[in-house]
CSV table of C-alpha atoms in Angstrom, one decimal:
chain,number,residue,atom,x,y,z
V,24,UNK,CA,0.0,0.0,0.0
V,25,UNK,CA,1.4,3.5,-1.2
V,26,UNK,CA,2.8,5.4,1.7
V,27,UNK,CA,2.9,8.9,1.8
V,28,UNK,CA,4.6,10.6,4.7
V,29,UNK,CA,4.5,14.3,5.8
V,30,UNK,CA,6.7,15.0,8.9
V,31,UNK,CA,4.5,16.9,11.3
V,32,UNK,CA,1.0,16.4,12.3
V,33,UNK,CA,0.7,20.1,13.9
V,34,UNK,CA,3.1,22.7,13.4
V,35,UNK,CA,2.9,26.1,15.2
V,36,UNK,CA,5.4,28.8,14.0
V,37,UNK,CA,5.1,32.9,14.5
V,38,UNK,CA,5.0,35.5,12.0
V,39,UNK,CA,8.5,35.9,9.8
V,40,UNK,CA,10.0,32.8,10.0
V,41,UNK,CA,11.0,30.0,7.6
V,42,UNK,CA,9.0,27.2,7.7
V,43,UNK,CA,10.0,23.7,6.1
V,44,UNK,CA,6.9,20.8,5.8
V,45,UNK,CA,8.8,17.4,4.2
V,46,UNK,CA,6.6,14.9,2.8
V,47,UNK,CA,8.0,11.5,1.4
V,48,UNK,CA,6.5,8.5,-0.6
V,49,UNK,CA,7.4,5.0,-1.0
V,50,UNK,CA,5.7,4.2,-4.1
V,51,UNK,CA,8.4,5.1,-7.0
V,52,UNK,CA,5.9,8.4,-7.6
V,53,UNK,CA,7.1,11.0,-10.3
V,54,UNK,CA,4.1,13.2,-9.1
V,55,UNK,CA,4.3,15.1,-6.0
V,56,UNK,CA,1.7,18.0,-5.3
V,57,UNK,CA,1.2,20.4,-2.0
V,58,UNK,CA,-2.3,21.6,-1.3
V,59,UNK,CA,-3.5,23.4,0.9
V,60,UNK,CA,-7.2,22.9,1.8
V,61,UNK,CA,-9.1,25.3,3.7
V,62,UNK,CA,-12.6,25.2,4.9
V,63,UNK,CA,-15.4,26.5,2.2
V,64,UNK,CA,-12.7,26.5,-0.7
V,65,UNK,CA,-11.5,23.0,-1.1
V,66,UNK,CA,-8.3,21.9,-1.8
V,67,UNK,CA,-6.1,24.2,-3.4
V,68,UNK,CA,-2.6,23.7,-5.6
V,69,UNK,CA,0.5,25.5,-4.2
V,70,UNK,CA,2.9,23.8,-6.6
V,71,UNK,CA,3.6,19.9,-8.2
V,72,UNK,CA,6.9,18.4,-9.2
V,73,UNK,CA,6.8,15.9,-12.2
V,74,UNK,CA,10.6,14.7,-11.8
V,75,UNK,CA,13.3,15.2,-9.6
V,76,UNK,CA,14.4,19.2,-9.8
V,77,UNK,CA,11.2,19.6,-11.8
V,78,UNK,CA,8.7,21.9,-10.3
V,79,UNK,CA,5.4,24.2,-11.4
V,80,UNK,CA,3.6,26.6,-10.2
V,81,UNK,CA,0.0,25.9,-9.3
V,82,UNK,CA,-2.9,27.9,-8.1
V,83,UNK,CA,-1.6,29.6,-5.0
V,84,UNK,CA,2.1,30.2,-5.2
V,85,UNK,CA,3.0,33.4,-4.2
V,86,UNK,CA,4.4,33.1,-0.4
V,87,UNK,CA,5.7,29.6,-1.0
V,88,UNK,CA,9.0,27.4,-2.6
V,89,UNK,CA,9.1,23.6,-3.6
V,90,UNK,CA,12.4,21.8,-3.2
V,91,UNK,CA,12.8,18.4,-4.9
V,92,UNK,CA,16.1,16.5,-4.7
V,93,UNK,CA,15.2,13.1,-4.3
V,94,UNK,CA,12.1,11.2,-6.1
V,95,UNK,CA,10.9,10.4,-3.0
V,96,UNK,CA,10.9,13.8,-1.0
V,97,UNK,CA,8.8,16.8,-1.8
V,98,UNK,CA,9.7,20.0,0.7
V,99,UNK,CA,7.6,22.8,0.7
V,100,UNK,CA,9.0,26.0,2.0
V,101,UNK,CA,7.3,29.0,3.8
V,102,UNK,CA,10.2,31.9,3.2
V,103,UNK,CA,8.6,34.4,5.8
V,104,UNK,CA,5.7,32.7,7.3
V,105,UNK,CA,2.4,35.0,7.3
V,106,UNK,CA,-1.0,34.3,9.9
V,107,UNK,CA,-2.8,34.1,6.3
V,108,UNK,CA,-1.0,30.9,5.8
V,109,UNK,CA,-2.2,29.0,8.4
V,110,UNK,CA,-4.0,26.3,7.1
V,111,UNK,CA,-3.7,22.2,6.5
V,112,UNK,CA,-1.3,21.4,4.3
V,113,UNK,CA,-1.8,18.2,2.1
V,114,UNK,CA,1.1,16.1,-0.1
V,115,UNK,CA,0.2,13.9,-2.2
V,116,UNK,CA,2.1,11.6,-4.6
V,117,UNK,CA,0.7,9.5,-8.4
V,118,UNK,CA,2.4,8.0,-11.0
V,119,UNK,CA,2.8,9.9,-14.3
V,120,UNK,CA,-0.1,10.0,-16.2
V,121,UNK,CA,-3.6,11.9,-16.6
V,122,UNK,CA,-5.2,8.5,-15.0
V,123,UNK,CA,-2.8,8.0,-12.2
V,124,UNK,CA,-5.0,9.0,-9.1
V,125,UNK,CA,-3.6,11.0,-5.9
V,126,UNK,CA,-2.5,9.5,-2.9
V,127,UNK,CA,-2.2,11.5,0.3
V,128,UNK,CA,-0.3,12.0,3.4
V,129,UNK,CA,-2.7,12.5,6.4
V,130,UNK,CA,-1.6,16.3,6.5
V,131,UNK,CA,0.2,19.2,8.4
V,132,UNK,CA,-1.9,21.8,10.4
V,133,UNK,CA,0.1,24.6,10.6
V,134,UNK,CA,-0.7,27.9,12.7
V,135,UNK,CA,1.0,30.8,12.5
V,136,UNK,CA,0.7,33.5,15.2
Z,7,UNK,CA,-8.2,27.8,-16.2
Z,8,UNK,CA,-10.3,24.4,-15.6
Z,9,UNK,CA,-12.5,24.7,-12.7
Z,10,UNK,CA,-14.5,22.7,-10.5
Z,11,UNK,CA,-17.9,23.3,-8.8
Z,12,UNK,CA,-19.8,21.8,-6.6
Z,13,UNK,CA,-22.7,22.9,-5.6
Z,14,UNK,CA,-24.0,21.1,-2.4
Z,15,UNK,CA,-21.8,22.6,0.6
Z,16,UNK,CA,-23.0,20.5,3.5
Z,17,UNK,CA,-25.7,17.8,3.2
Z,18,UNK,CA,-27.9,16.1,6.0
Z,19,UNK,CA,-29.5,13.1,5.2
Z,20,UNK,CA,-31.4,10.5,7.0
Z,21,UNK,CA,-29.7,6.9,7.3
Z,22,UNK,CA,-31.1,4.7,4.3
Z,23,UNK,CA,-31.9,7.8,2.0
Z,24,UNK,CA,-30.3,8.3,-1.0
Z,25,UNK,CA,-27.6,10.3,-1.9
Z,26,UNK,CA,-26.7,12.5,-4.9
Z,27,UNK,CA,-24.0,15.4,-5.0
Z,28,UNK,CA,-23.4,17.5,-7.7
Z,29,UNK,CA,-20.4,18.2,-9.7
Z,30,UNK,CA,-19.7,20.2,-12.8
Z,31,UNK,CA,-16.0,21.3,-14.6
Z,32,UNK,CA,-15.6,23.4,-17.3
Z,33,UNK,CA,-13.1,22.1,-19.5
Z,34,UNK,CA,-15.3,20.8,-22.6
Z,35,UNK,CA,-12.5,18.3,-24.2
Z,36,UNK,CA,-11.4,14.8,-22.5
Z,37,UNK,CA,-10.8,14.4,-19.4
Z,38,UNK,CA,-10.6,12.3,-16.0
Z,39,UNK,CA,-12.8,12.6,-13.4
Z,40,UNK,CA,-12.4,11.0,-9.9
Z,41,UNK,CA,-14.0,11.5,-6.4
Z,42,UNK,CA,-12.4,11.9,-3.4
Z,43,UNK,CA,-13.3,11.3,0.2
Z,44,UNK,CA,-12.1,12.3,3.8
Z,45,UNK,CA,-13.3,10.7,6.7
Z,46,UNK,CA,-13.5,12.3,9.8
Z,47,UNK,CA,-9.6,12.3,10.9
Z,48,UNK,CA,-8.2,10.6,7.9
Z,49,UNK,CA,-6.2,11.4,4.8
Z,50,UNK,CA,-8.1,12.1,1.6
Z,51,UNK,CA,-8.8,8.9,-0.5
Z,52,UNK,CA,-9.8,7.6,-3.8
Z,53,UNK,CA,-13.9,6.8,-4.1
Z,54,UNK,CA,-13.9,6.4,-8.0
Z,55,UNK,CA,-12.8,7.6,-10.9
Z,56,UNK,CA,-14.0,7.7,-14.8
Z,57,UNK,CA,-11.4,7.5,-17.9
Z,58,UNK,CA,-12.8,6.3,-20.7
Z,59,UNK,CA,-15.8,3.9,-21.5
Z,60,UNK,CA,-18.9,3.3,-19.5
Z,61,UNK,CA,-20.4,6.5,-17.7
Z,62,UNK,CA,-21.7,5.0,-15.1
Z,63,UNK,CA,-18.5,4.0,-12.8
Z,64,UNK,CA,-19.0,2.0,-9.9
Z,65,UNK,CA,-16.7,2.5,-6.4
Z,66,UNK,CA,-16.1,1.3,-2.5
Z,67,UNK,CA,-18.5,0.9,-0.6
Z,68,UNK,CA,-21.8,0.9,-2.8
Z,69,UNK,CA,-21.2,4.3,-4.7
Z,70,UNK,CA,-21.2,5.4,-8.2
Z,71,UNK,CA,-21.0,8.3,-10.6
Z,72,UNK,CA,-22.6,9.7,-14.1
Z,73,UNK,CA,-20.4,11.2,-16.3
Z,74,UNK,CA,-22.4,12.9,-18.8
Z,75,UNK,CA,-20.6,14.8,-21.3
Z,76,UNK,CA,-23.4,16.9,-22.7
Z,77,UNK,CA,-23.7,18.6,-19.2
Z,78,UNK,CA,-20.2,18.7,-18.1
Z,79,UNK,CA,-21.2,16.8,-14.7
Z,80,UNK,CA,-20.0,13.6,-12.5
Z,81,UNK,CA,-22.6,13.4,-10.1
Z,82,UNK,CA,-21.7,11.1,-7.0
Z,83,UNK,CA,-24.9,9.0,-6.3
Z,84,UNK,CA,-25.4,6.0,-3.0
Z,85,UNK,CA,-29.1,4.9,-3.0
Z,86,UNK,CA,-28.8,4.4,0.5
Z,87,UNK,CA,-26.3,6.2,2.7
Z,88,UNK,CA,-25.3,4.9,6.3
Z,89,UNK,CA,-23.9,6.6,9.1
Z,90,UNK,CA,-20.3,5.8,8.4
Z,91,UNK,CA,-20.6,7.4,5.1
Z,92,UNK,CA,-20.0,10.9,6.9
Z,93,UNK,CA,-17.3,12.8,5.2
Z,94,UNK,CA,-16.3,15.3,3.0
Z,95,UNK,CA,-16.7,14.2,-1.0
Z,96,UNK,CA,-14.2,16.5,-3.2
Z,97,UNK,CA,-14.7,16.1,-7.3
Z,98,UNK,CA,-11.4,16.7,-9.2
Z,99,UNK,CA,-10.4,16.5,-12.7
Z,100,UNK,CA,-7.2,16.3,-14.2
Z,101,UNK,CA,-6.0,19.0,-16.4
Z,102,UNK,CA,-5.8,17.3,-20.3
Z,103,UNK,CA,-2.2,17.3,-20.9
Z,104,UNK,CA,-0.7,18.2,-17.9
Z,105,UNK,CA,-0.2,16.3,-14.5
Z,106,UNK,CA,-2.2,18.9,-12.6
Z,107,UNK,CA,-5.6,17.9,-10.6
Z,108,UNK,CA,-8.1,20.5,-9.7
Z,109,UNK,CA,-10.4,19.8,-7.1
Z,110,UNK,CA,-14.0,21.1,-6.4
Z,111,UNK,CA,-14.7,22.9,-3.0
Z,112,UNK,CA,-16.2,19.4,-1.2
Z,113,UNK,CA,-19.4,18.5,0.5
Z,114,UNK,CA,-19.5,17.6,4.3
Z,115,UNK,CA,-21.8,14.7,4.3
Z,116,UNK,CA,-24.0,14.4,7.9
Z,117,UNK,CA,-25.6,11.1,8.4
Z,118,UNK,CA,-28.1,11.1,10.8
Z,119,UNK,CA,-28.5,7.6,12.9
């Protein structure tokens, strides 16, 4: 069973500082996405990497960096951490391919104060 | 942009009653559709999903989904919900051509014993 792995469960951090959420898969993925899903609007792309180095932007980027050196590890990185970012952070991980689904980690609640 | 709607924000039903929630996209060419569901306290995970071929797509745990191209819609359907079947449902479709998945805002399902 596909494993996906994201390294805190709740995360508090305060205004200004740099904020790392890892996530890791076990399944050979080429996919890795970050989400962020807050209530009333769903689940929301930050960025997704296709390969290792690869990354793109998604819906939401502004505020946020990706870091992909291994296939299996996805960082996503909060340069100045803002109250407006608090939220629950999803990974998720899929083969390549338009019919590969998602598979999620069980996500990071992170508050910013 | 494609973009997903769904238009039912929180549902209460009545154990045994059946079950339908909307969802609509916008793109008009092919894509893939899938539904996703959270359970209270879990990670996001895979209910169904529709490629190619029959429109009606069977999942876990008794439910199934439409796709009907002329409308543009994957309606999630259960003819008789139970208890355990609270969650929140998310439609998503993957972008044709690219490896990005664009979710709908979700319904919080409320099974009443």
């Amino acid at each position: 069973d596909v494993k996906v792995t994201q390294s805190s469960r709740y995360l508090v951090k305060r205004t200004g500082e740099k904020v790392f959420l890892e996530c890791v898969q076990d399944m050979d993925h080429e996919n890795m996405f970050w989400y962020r899903q807050d209530p009333g609007l769903g689940l929301r792309l930050i960025y997704f990497s296709y390969d290792v180095k690869m990354k793109e932007k998604g819906d939401i980027p502004e505020g946020y960096s990706v870091s992909r050196e291994k296939k299996e590890r996805f960082s996503l990185i909060l340069e100045s951490a803002s109250t407006n970012q608090t939220s629950m952070y999803l990974c998720a991980s899929s083969y390549r391919g338009m019919n590969s689904p998602l598979h999620f980690g069980n996500g990071t609640r992170l508050t910013v104060t | 942009a494609q973009s997903v709607s769904q238009h039912n924000h929180h549902v209460i039903l009545s154990e045994a009653a059946s079950l339908e929630l909307g969802c609509n996209y916008s793109y008009g060419g092919t894509v893939n559709l899938f539904w996703y569901v959270q359970y209270p306290g879990q990670h996001l995970q895979l209910l169904l999903k529709y490629f190619s071929g029959d429109p009606l797509v069977k999942g876990i745990k008794g439910f199934e989904a439409e796709f009907i191209k002329s409308k543009f819609s994957f309606n999630l359907r259960k003819p008789s919900v139970q208890w355990s079947d609270t969650a929140e449902y998310f439609c998503a479709v993957n972008e044709p051509g690219y490896q990005k998945v664009t979710f709908g805002t979700g319904t919080k399902l409320q099974v009443i014993p």
